Amino acid sequence: MSLNHHMHSRNIYKDNPPDFVQLSKTYPSFKPYVKVNKAGKGHVNFRNPAAVRELAKCLLHKDFGYTVDLPDDRLSPTIPCRLNYMLWVQDLLDAVIAEKSDEKMRIIDIGTGSSCVYPLLGVFINPNMNFTATEIDEINFEYAKRNVDQNNLTNCIKVVKVDSAIKTLLRHLVEDNTDAYKCCICNPPFFEDKETRKANGKMNSSCSASNVEAITTGGDLEFAERIYNESLVLKDSLVWYTIMFGKKSSFVTFKKRFVGNRTVLSTTYEFCQGSTMRWGLAWSHTPESIDTSKIPLSPFQSFNKTKKLSKPISFYIPSQTFDDGKDLLLNILKDLSIRAKVIRCCDRSAHIGAAAFEETWVGGRQRARKRKHNGNTTVVEDNSVDGALKSNNPIFEFHIELCLRFAGQILASFSTQNHTHKESMNGLVVHLRRIFSRS
Ligand code: SAH
């Protein structure tokens, strides 16, 4: 089943997947790998490493203007997947409260591979990105350097050969450097030994990766753990530490064992493309430098959230334009100290995620009685919006779907995942209905 509809919303391949037939006409080197069916649709065997390699080269040239050389016996990147990761990193960096808007975003790419793919995509999507890309393998290092040189990117991408005697992945770079890095990215080697590599047939089948690329002591989990342990020393030297996992089991274990402990701010993302999924995990030791309301929810997560929702209760918001109606609702929610985040928004519809921290819509006296009754447990002491936002213990969370039905009428549908909160949510909707009927 194709997962393309869960791709990052800015991924150019989301609604426009590569047309293999067209591509093989523009790039004759790709032609041998394309089979055309009776309907004229092109197919590529992704289990053939040469086809994957040629496709990567063609897409990097056609869609990004890069000329890239890739060795036969090393990993070739799948471009839609790598672009998903870089776009997510861009979102995470956008959530950092910056002193200057044109500030350089200095990023470390641990194990850049022969293609140097993340830095190439990064500087394309945001020219303010600037990379230090490390590589331990001599062949990969030579190719990565060549790919940077021949695309005239030496001023924004520095490829560094890692001496195998150096046991750290980040520290030696950060501590030797006077300029601050914002973030690190990493697609770690997957496997712990040749046997595990062989046993993971599916993941391995299309992969031309050499053993040095695919195998590392302790596998991806230990590699990730090394980055985590270094982050505990480096702390705020970087704002975000990020990793992409190829195995769900490693992702889940890592999340539980390290970043799920609430002492760090963390967030996850699913990179969906074709029939494969990869998992991104980011954490930060400096939550104060991040606007958490800007941390993105992956399309996969928002889809799963809405799937399990209660039957919605709805009402119409009278408004001349969709944007005015949406902004009016957001302002009313803000006045009620309800935290709301627009997850998806286009001209005629929007999906808003929201959390209530106190039943601010219940009348003053009633609320006082309710507080007494509840033993003050969930009540935010500071009654301001800021106070509510600081609390990370909402009394309930809900979703709002806005949809412009006809001129001047926007249908607002409220639903919640936790059915025990339906009554509280209904109370809020009654209150909102009353406000809108007065306006
Ligand atoms: N980033 C590329 C390659 C990922 S494969 C991509 O996503 O396509 C993992 C890479 O990490 C390999 O190129 C491997 O040679 C490199 N690597 C392994 N150990 C490393 C280390 N200690 N420091 C830097 N790179 C390392």
Coordinates of C-alpha atoms and ligand atoms in Angstrom, one line a residue:
M1 CA 0.0 0.0 0.0
S2 CA 1.3 3.4 -0.9
L3 CA 2.0 5.7 2.0
N4 CA 2.6 8.7 -0.3
H5 CA -0.4 10.6 1.0
H6 CA 1.3 10.8 4.4
M7 CA 4.4 12.4 2.9
H8 CA 5.5 15.8 4.3
S9 CA 3.1 18.4 2.9
R10 CA 6.0 20.4 1.2
N11 CA 7.5 17.3 -0.3
I12 CA 7.5 17.9 -4.1
Y13 CA 6.8 14.2 -4.7
K14 CA 3.7 14.1 -2.5
D15 CA 1.2 14.9 -5.3
N16 CA 3.6 14.6 -8.1
P17 CA 5.5 11.2 -7.9
P18 CA 8.3 10.7 -10.4
D19 CA 7.1 9.8 -13.9
F20 CA 9.5 7.0 -14.8
V21 CA 8.6 7.0 -18.5
Q22 CA 9.2 10.7 -18.8
L23 CA 12.4 10.5 -16.8
S24 CA 13.8 7.7 -19.0
K25 CA 13.2 9.9 -22.1
T26 CA 15.1 12.8 -20.5
Y27 CA 17.8 10.5 -19.1
P28 CA 18.7 7.6 -21.4
S29 CA 20.9 6.2 -18.7
F30 CA 17.7 5.4 -16.7
K31 CA 15.9 3.8 -19.6
P32 CA 17.2 0.2 -19.1
Y33 CA 15.6 0.2 -15.6
V34 CA 12.1 1.2 -16.7
K35 CA 9.5 -1.4 -17.7
V36 CA 6.4 0.1 -19.4
N37 CA 3.1 -1.8 -19.0
K38 CA 0.2 -1.9 -21.6
A39 CA -1.4 1.2 -20.1
G40 CA 1.9 3.1 -20.7
K41 CA 2.8 3.3 -17.1
G42 CA 6.5 2.9 -16.1
H43 CA 7.7 0.6 -13.4
V44 CA 11.1 0.3 -11.7
N45 CA 12.4 -2.7 -9.7
F46 CA 13.5 -1.1 -6.5
R47 CA 15.3 -4.3 -5.5
N48 CA 17.8 -3.6 -8.2
P49 CA 20.5 -1.4 -6.6
A50 CA 21.6 -0.1 -10.0
A51 CA 18.1 1.2 -10.7
V52 CA 17.9 2.9 -7.3
R53 CA 21.3 4.5 -7.9
E54 CA 20.3 5.8 -11.4
L55 CA 17.0 7.1 -10.1
A56 CA 18.7 9.0 -7.3
K57 CA 21.1 10.6 -9.8
C58 CA 18.3 11.5 -12.2
L59 CA 16.0 13.0 -9.6
L60 CA 18.8 15.0 -8.0
H61 CA 19.6 16.5 -11.4
K62 CA 16.0 17.0 -12.7
D63 CA 14.4 18.4 -9.5
F64 CA 17.4 20.0 -7.7
G65 CA 19.9 20.8 -10.5
Y66 CA 22.7 18.7 -9.0
T67 CA 25.2 16.5 -10.8
V68 CA 26.0 13.6 -8.5
D69 CA 28.4 10.6 -8.9
L70 CA 27.6 7.5 -6.8
P71 CA 29.8 4.4 -6.4
D72 CA 28.4 1.0 -7.4
D73 CA 29.1 -0.6 -4.0
R74 CA 27.7 2.0 -1.6
L75 CA 24.3 3.0 -0.4
S76 CA 22.2 5.0 -2.8
P77 CA 19.7 7.4 -1.2
T78 CA 15.9 7.3 -2.0
I79 CA 15.3 11.0 -2.6
P80 CA 11.6 11.4 -1.4
C81 CA 12.5 9.8 1.9
R82 CA 15.6 12.0 2.4
L83 CA 13.6 15.1 1.5
N84 CA 10.9 14.2 4.1
Y85 CA 13.7 14.2 6.8
M86 CA 15.2 17.5 5.6
L87 CA 11.7 19.2 5.5
W88 CA 11.0 18.1 9.0
V89 CA 14.4 19.4 10.2
Q90 CA 13.5 22.7 8.5
D91 CA 10.2 22.7 10.5
L92 CA 12.1 22.0 13.7
L93 CA 14.5 24.8 13.1
D94 CA 11.6 27.2 12.3
A95 CA 10.3 26.4 15.7
V96 CA 13.6 27.7 17.3
I97 CA 13.1 31.2 18.7
A98 CA 15.8 33.0 16.6
E99 CA 17.5 36.3 17.4
K100 CA 17.8 37.2 13.8
S101 CA 15.7 35.8 11.0
D102 CA 18.6 35.5 8.5
E103 CA 20.7 33.6 11.0
K104 CA 22.8 30.8 9.5
M105 CA 21.5 27.3 10.5
R106 CA 24.6 25.3 11.1
I107 CA 23.9 21.6 11.0
I108 CA 26.0 18.5 11.5
D109 CA 25.3 15.5 9.3
I110 CA 26.7 12.4 11.0
G111 CA 27.6 9.8 8.3
T112 CA 26.8 11.7 5.1
G113 CA 27.3 8.8 2.7
S114 CA 28.8 9.1 -0.8
S115 CA 25.9 11.3 -2.1
C116 CA 26.1 13.9 0.7
V117 CA 22.4 13.8 0.2
Y118 CA 21.1 15.7 3.3
P119 CA 23.4 18.7 2.9
L120 CA 22.6 18.9 -0.8
L121 CA 18.8 18.9 -0.2
G122 CA 19.2 21.1 2.9
V123 CA 20.9 24.0 1.1
F124 CA 18.4 23.7 -1.7
I125 CA 15.3 24.1 0.5
N126 CA 17.0 26.7 2.7
P127 CA 20.1 28.6 1.5
N128 CA 20.6 29.7 5.2
M129 CA 21.5 26.1 6.0
N130 CA 25.2 25.4 6.4
F131 CA 26.6 21.8 6.9
T132 CA 29.5 20.0 8.4
A133 CA 29.1 16.5 7.0
T134 CA 31.2 13.7 8.6
E135 CA 32.1 10.3 7.0
I136 CA 34.3 7.5 8.3
D137 CA 34.5 5.5 5.0
E138 CA 37.3 6.6 2.6
I139 CA 35.3 6.0 -0.6
N140 CA 32.2 7.7 0.7
F141 CA 34.3 10.7 1.9
E142 CA 35.9 11.0 -1.6
Y143 CA 32.6 10.9 -3.4
A144 CA 30.8 13.2 -1.0
K145 CA 33.6 15.8 -1.3
R146 CA 33.5 15.5 -5.1
N147 CA 29.7 15.9 -5.1
V148 CA 30.0 19.1 -3.1
D149 CA 32.9 20.5 -5.2
Q150 CA 31.3 19.8 -8.6
N151 CA 28.1 21.5 -7.5
N152 CA 30.0 24.6 -6.2
L153 CA 28.8 24.2 -2.7
T154 CA 32.1 24.3 -0.8
N155 CA 31.1 27.6 0.8
C156 CA 28.1 26.0 2.6
I157 CA 29.0 22.3 3.0
K158 CA 32.2 21.1 4.6
V159 CA 32.9 17.3 4.3
V160 CA 35.1 16.0 7.2
K161 CA 36.8 12.6 7.2
V162 CA 36.4 11.0 10.6
D163 CA 39.5 9.3 12.0
S164 CA 38.5 5.9 13.2
A165 CA 40.6 6.5 16.4
I166 CA 38.1 9.2 17.3
K167 CA 35.4 7.7 19.4
T168 CA 32.9 10.6 19.6
L169 CA 30.4 11.4 16.9
L170 CA 29.7 15.1 17.8
R171 CA 31.8 16.3 20.6
H172 CA 35.1 16.7 18.8
L173 CA 33.3 18.8 16.1
V174 CA 31.4 21.0 18.5
E175 CA 34.1 21.5 21.0
D176 CA 36.7 22.4 18.3
N177 CA 34.4 25.0 16.8
T178 CA 33.7 28.6 17.8
D179 CA 30.5 28.9 15.7
A180 CA 27.4 27.4 17.3
Y181 CA 25.6 24.5 15.7
K182 CA 21.8 24.4 15.8
C183 CA 21.1 20.8 15.0
C184 CA 22.5 17.4 14.1
I185 CA 21.0 14.8 11.7
C186 CA 21.8 11.2 11.3
N187 CA 20.8 8.1 9.3
P188 CA 22.8 5.6 11.3
P189 CA 24.1 2.2 10.0
F190 CA 21.3 -0.3 10.7
F191 CA 22.8 -3.6 11.6
E192 CA 25.0 -4.9 14.4
D193 CA 26.6 -7.7 12.5
K194 CA 26.5 -9.6 9.1
E195 CA 24.1 -12.2 10.4
T196 CA 21.4 -9.6 11.4
R197 CA 21.9 -7.9 8.1
K198 CA 21.3 -11.2 6.3
A199 CA 18.3 -12.0 8.5
N200 CA 16.6 -8.6 7.6
G201 CA 16.0 -9.6 4.0
K202 CA 13.4 -7.0 3.1
M203 CA 15.3 -4.0 4.4
N204 CA 18.4 -5.3 2.8
S205 CA 17.2 -6.4 -0.6
S206 CA 17.4 -3.2 -2.5
C207 CA 20.5 -2.0 -0.6
S208 CA 23.9 -1.8 -2.2
A209 CA 25.3 -0.5 1.1
S210 CA 28.7 -1.9 2.0
N211 CA 29.2 -3.5 5.4
V212 CA 31.0 -0.4 6.7
E213 CA 27.8 1.6 6.0
A214 CA 25.3 -0.9 7.1
I215 CA 27.0 -2.4 10.1
T216 CA 28.0 -0.8 13.3
T217 CA 28.7 -2.2 16.8
G218 CA 25.4 -2.5 18.6
G219 CA 23.4 -1.5 15.4
D220 CA 21.4 1.7 15.0
L221 CA 20.3 1.6 18.6
E222 CA 23.8 1.8 20.0
F223 CA 24.8 4.5 17.4
A224 CA 21.8 6.5 18.5
E225 CA 22.6 6.0 22.2
R226 CA 26.1 7.4 21.6
I227 CA 24.6 10.5 20.1
Y228 CA 22.2 10.7 23.1
N229 CA 25.0 10.4 25.6
E230 CA 27.1 13.0 23.9
S231 CA 24.0 15.3 23.9
L232 CA 23.9 15.0 27.7
V233 CA 27.4 16.5 27.8
L234 CA 26.9 19.0 25.0
K235 CA 23.4 20.0 26.2
D236 CA 22.5 23.5 24.8
S237 CA 25.5 23.5 22.3
L238 CA 22.9 22.3 19.9
V239 CA 19.2 23.2 20.0
W240 CA 17.9 20.0 18.3
Y241 CA 19.4 16.5 18.2
T242 CA 17.7 14.3 15.6
I243 CA 18.0 10.7 14.3
M244 CA 16.2 8.8 11.6
F245 CA 15.5 5.1 12.4
G246 CA 15.1 2.5 9.7
K247 CA 13.7 -0.1 12.2
K248 CA 10.6 0.5 14.2
S249 CA 11.8 -1.7 17.0
S250 CA 14.9 0.5 17.5
F251 CA 12.8 3.6 17.3
V252 CA 10.4 2.4 20.0
T253 CA 13.1 1.1 22.3
F254 CA 15.2 4.3 21.9
K255 CA 12.1 6.5 22.6
K256 CA 11.2 4.5 25.7
R257 CA 14.7 4.1 27.1
F258 CA 16.0 7.6 26.5
V259 CA 13.9 10.5 25.4
G260 CA 10.5 9.3 26.8
N261 CA 11.6 10.2 30.3
R262 CA 10.1 13.7 30.2
T263 CA 13.4 15.3 31.3
V264 CA 14.0 16.4 27.7
L265 CA 11.7 17.9 25.1
S266 CA 11.1 15.4 22.4
T267 CA 9.1 14.9 19.3
T268 CA 8.7 12.2 16.6
Y269 CA 7.8 12.1 12.9
E270 CA 7.0 9.3 10.4
F271 CA 8.7 9.6 7.0
C272 CA 6.3 7.9 4.6
Q273 CA 7.1 7.2 1.0
G274 CA 6.1 4.5 -1.4
S275 CA 5.5 1.4 0.7
T276 CA 8.2 2.2 3.3
M277 CA 8.1 4.1 6.5
R278 CA 11.1 5.5 8.5
W279 CA 10.9 7.1 11.9
G280 CA 12.4 10.5 13.0
L281 CA 13.1 11.4 16.6
A282 CA 14.3 14.7 17.9
W283 CA 15.1 16.0 21.3
S284 CA 16.3 19.1 22.9
H285 CA 17.8 20.1 26.2
T286 CA 16.8 23.7 25.7
P287 CA 13.0 23.8 25.6
E288 CA 13.0 27.5 26.4
S289 CA 14.6 28.3 23.0
I290 CA 11.8 26.5 21.2
D291 CA 8.3 27.6 20.4
T292 CA 6.6 24.3 21.1
S293 CA 3.4 25.3 19.3
K294 CA 5.4 25.3 16.1
I295 CA 6.6 21.7 16.4
P296 CA 4.9 19.8 13.6
L297 CA 2.7 16.8 13.8
S298 CA 3.4 14.4 11.0
P299 CA 0.5 13.8 8.4
F300 CA 0.5 10.2 9.6
Q301 CA 0.0 11.2 13.2
S302 CA -2.8 13.7 12.4
F303 CA -4.5 11.1 10.3
N304 CA -4.4 8.5 13.1
K305 CA -5.7 11.1 15.6
T306 CA -8.7 12.0 13.6
K307 CA -9.5 8.3 12.8
K308 CA -10.4 7.5 16.4
L309 CA -12.4 10.6 17.1
S310 CA -15.9 10.7 18.7
K311 CA -18.8 11.6 16.5
P312 CA -18.5 15.4 16.0
I313 CA -20.8 18.0 17.3
S314 CA -21.1 21.0 15.0
F315 CA -22.4 24.5 14.6
Y316 CA -22.0 27.3 12.0
I317 CA -19.8 30.3 12.4
P318 CA -21.2 33.2 10.5
S319 CA -18.4 35.0 8.7
Q320 CA -17.8 36.8 5.4
T321 CA -14.6 35.0 4.7
F322 CA -13.1 31.7 5.8
D323 CA -10.0 33.3 7.2
D324 CA -12.0 35.8 9.3
G325 CA -14.2 33.1 10.7
K326 CA -11.2 30.9 11.6
D327 CA -9.3 33.8 13.2
L328 CA -12.4 34.8 15.2
L329 CA -12.7 31.3 16.6
L330 CA -9.0 31.1 17.4
N331 CA -9.2 34.4 19.2
I332 CA -12.2 33.3 21.3
L333 CA -10.4 30.1 22.2
K334 CA -7.4 32.2 23.2
D335 CA -9.5 34.3 25.4
L336 CA -10.7 31.1 27.1
S337 CA -7.1 30.1 27.7
I338 CA -7.5 27.2 25.3
R339 CA -4.4 26.2 23.5
A340 CA -5.1 25.8 19.8
K341 CA -2.8 24.8 16.9
V342 CA -3.7 24.9 13.2
I343 CA -2.4 21.6 12.0
R344 CA -3.6 21.8 8.4
C345 CA -5.2 24.8 6.6
C346 CA -6.1 25.5 3.1
D347 CA -8.5 28.0 1.4
R348 CA -11.8 26.3 2.5
S349 CA -10.9 24.0 5.3
A350 CA -8.7 23.7 8.4
H351 CA -7.9 21.2 11.0
I352 CA -7.1 22.5 14.5
G353 CA -5.8 20.6 17.5
A354 CA -6.7 22.1 20.8
A355 CA -6.3 21.5 24.6
A356 CA -8.2 22.9 27.5
F357 CA -6.5 23.4 30.8
E358 CA -9.4 24.6 32.8
E359 CA -13.2 24.8 32.2
T360 CA -13.0 28.6 31.6
W361 CA -16.3 28.6 29.8
V362 CA -18.2 27.5 33.0
G363 CA -19.6 30.4 35.0
G364 CA -17.4 31.9 37.8
R365 CA -19.4 30.6 40.7
Q366 CA -19.9 27.2 39.2
R367 CA -16.2 27.0 38.4
A368 CA -15.2 27.8 41.9
R369 CA -17.6 25.0 43.1
K370 CA -16.2 22.6 40.6
R371 CA -12.6 23.4 41.6
K372 CA -13.4 22.7 45.2
H373 CA -15.1 19.5 44.1
N374 CA -12.1 18.4 42.0
G375 CA -9.7 19.3 44.7
N376 CA -8.0 21.8 42.5
T377 CA -6.0 19.0 40.7
T378 CA -6.1 20.1 37.1
V379 CA -6.6 23.8 37.6
V380 CA -3.9 26.2 36.3
E381 CA -3.2 28.5 39.2
D382 CA -2.2 31.4 36.9
N383 CA -5.4 32.2 35.1
S384 CA -3.7 33.9 32.2
V385 CA -3.3 32.5 28.7
D386 CA 0.4 32.2 29.4
G387 CA -0.2 30.2 32.5
A388 CA -2.4 27.8 30.6
L389 CA 0.1 27.4 27.9
K390 CA 2.9 26.7 30.3
S391 CA 0.9 23.8 31.9
N392 CA 1.4 20.6 30.0
N393 CA -1.4 18.9 31.8
P394 CA -4.6 19.6 29.9
I395 CA -7.9 18.4 31.2
F396 CA -8.8 17.3 27.7
E397 CA -7.8 17.6 24.1
F398 CA -10.0 17.9 21.1
H399 CA -10.1 18.5 17.4
I400 CA -11.9 21.1 15.3
E401 CA -12.5 20.7 11.6
L402 CA -13.5 23.9 9.9
C403 CA -15.1 23.8 6.5
L404 CA -16.6 26.5 4.4
R405 CA -20.0 25.0 3.5
F406 CA -21.6 28.0 1.7
A407 CA -21.0 31.7 1.5
G408 CA -20.8 33.2 5.0
Q409 CA -21.2 29.9 6.8
I410 CA -18.3 27.9 8.2
L411 CA -19.1 24.5 9.8
A412 CA -17.1 23.9 12.9
S413 CA -17.1 20.3 14.0
F414 CA -15.7 19.4 17.4
S415 CA -14.6 15.9 18.4
T416 CA -12.4 14.2 20.9
Q417 CA -10.4 11.1 21.1
N418 CA -11.2 10.4 24.7
H419 CA -14.9 9.7 24.9
T420 CA -15.0 10.4 28.7
H421 CA -14.3 14.1 27.9
K422 CA -17.3 14.4 25.5
E423 CA -19.5 16.1 28.2
S424 CA -16.9 18.8 28.9
M425 CA -16.4 19.4 25.2
N426 CA -20.2 19.7 24.7
G427 CA -20.2 22.4 27.4
L428 CA -17.6 24.3 25.5
V429 CA -19.5 24.0 22.3
V430 CA -22.7 25.3 23.9
H431 CA -20.8 28.3 25.2
L432 CA -19.3 28.9 21.7
R433 CA -22.6 28.6 20.0
R434 CA -24.0 31.2 22.4
I435 CA -21.1 33.6 21.6
F436 CA -21.6 33.2 17.8
S437 CA -25.4 33.5 17.9
R438 CA -24.8 36.9 19.6
S439 CA -22.3 38.1 17.0
Ligands
SAH1 N1 23.4 9.8 5.2 C1 23.5 8.8 4.1 C2 24.3 7.6 4.5 C3 23.7 6.8 5.6 S1 24.5 5.2 5.9 C4 22.1 8.5 3.6 O1 21.2 8.8 4.4 O2 21.9 8.0 2.5 C5 25.4 5.5 7.3 C6 26.7 6.2 7.0 O3 27.4 6.5 8.2 C7 27.7 5.4 6.2 O4 28.1 6.2 5.1 C8 28.9 5.1 7.1 O5 30.1 5.0 6.4 C9 28.8 6.3 8.0 N2 29.5 6.1 9.3 C10 29.5 5.0 10.1 N3 30.1 5.2 11.3 C11 30.5 6.5 11.3 C12 31.2 7.4 12.2 N4 31.6 7.0 13.4 N5 31.3 8.7 11.8 C13 30.9 9.2 10.6 N6 30.3 8.4 9.7 C14 30.1 7.1 10.0

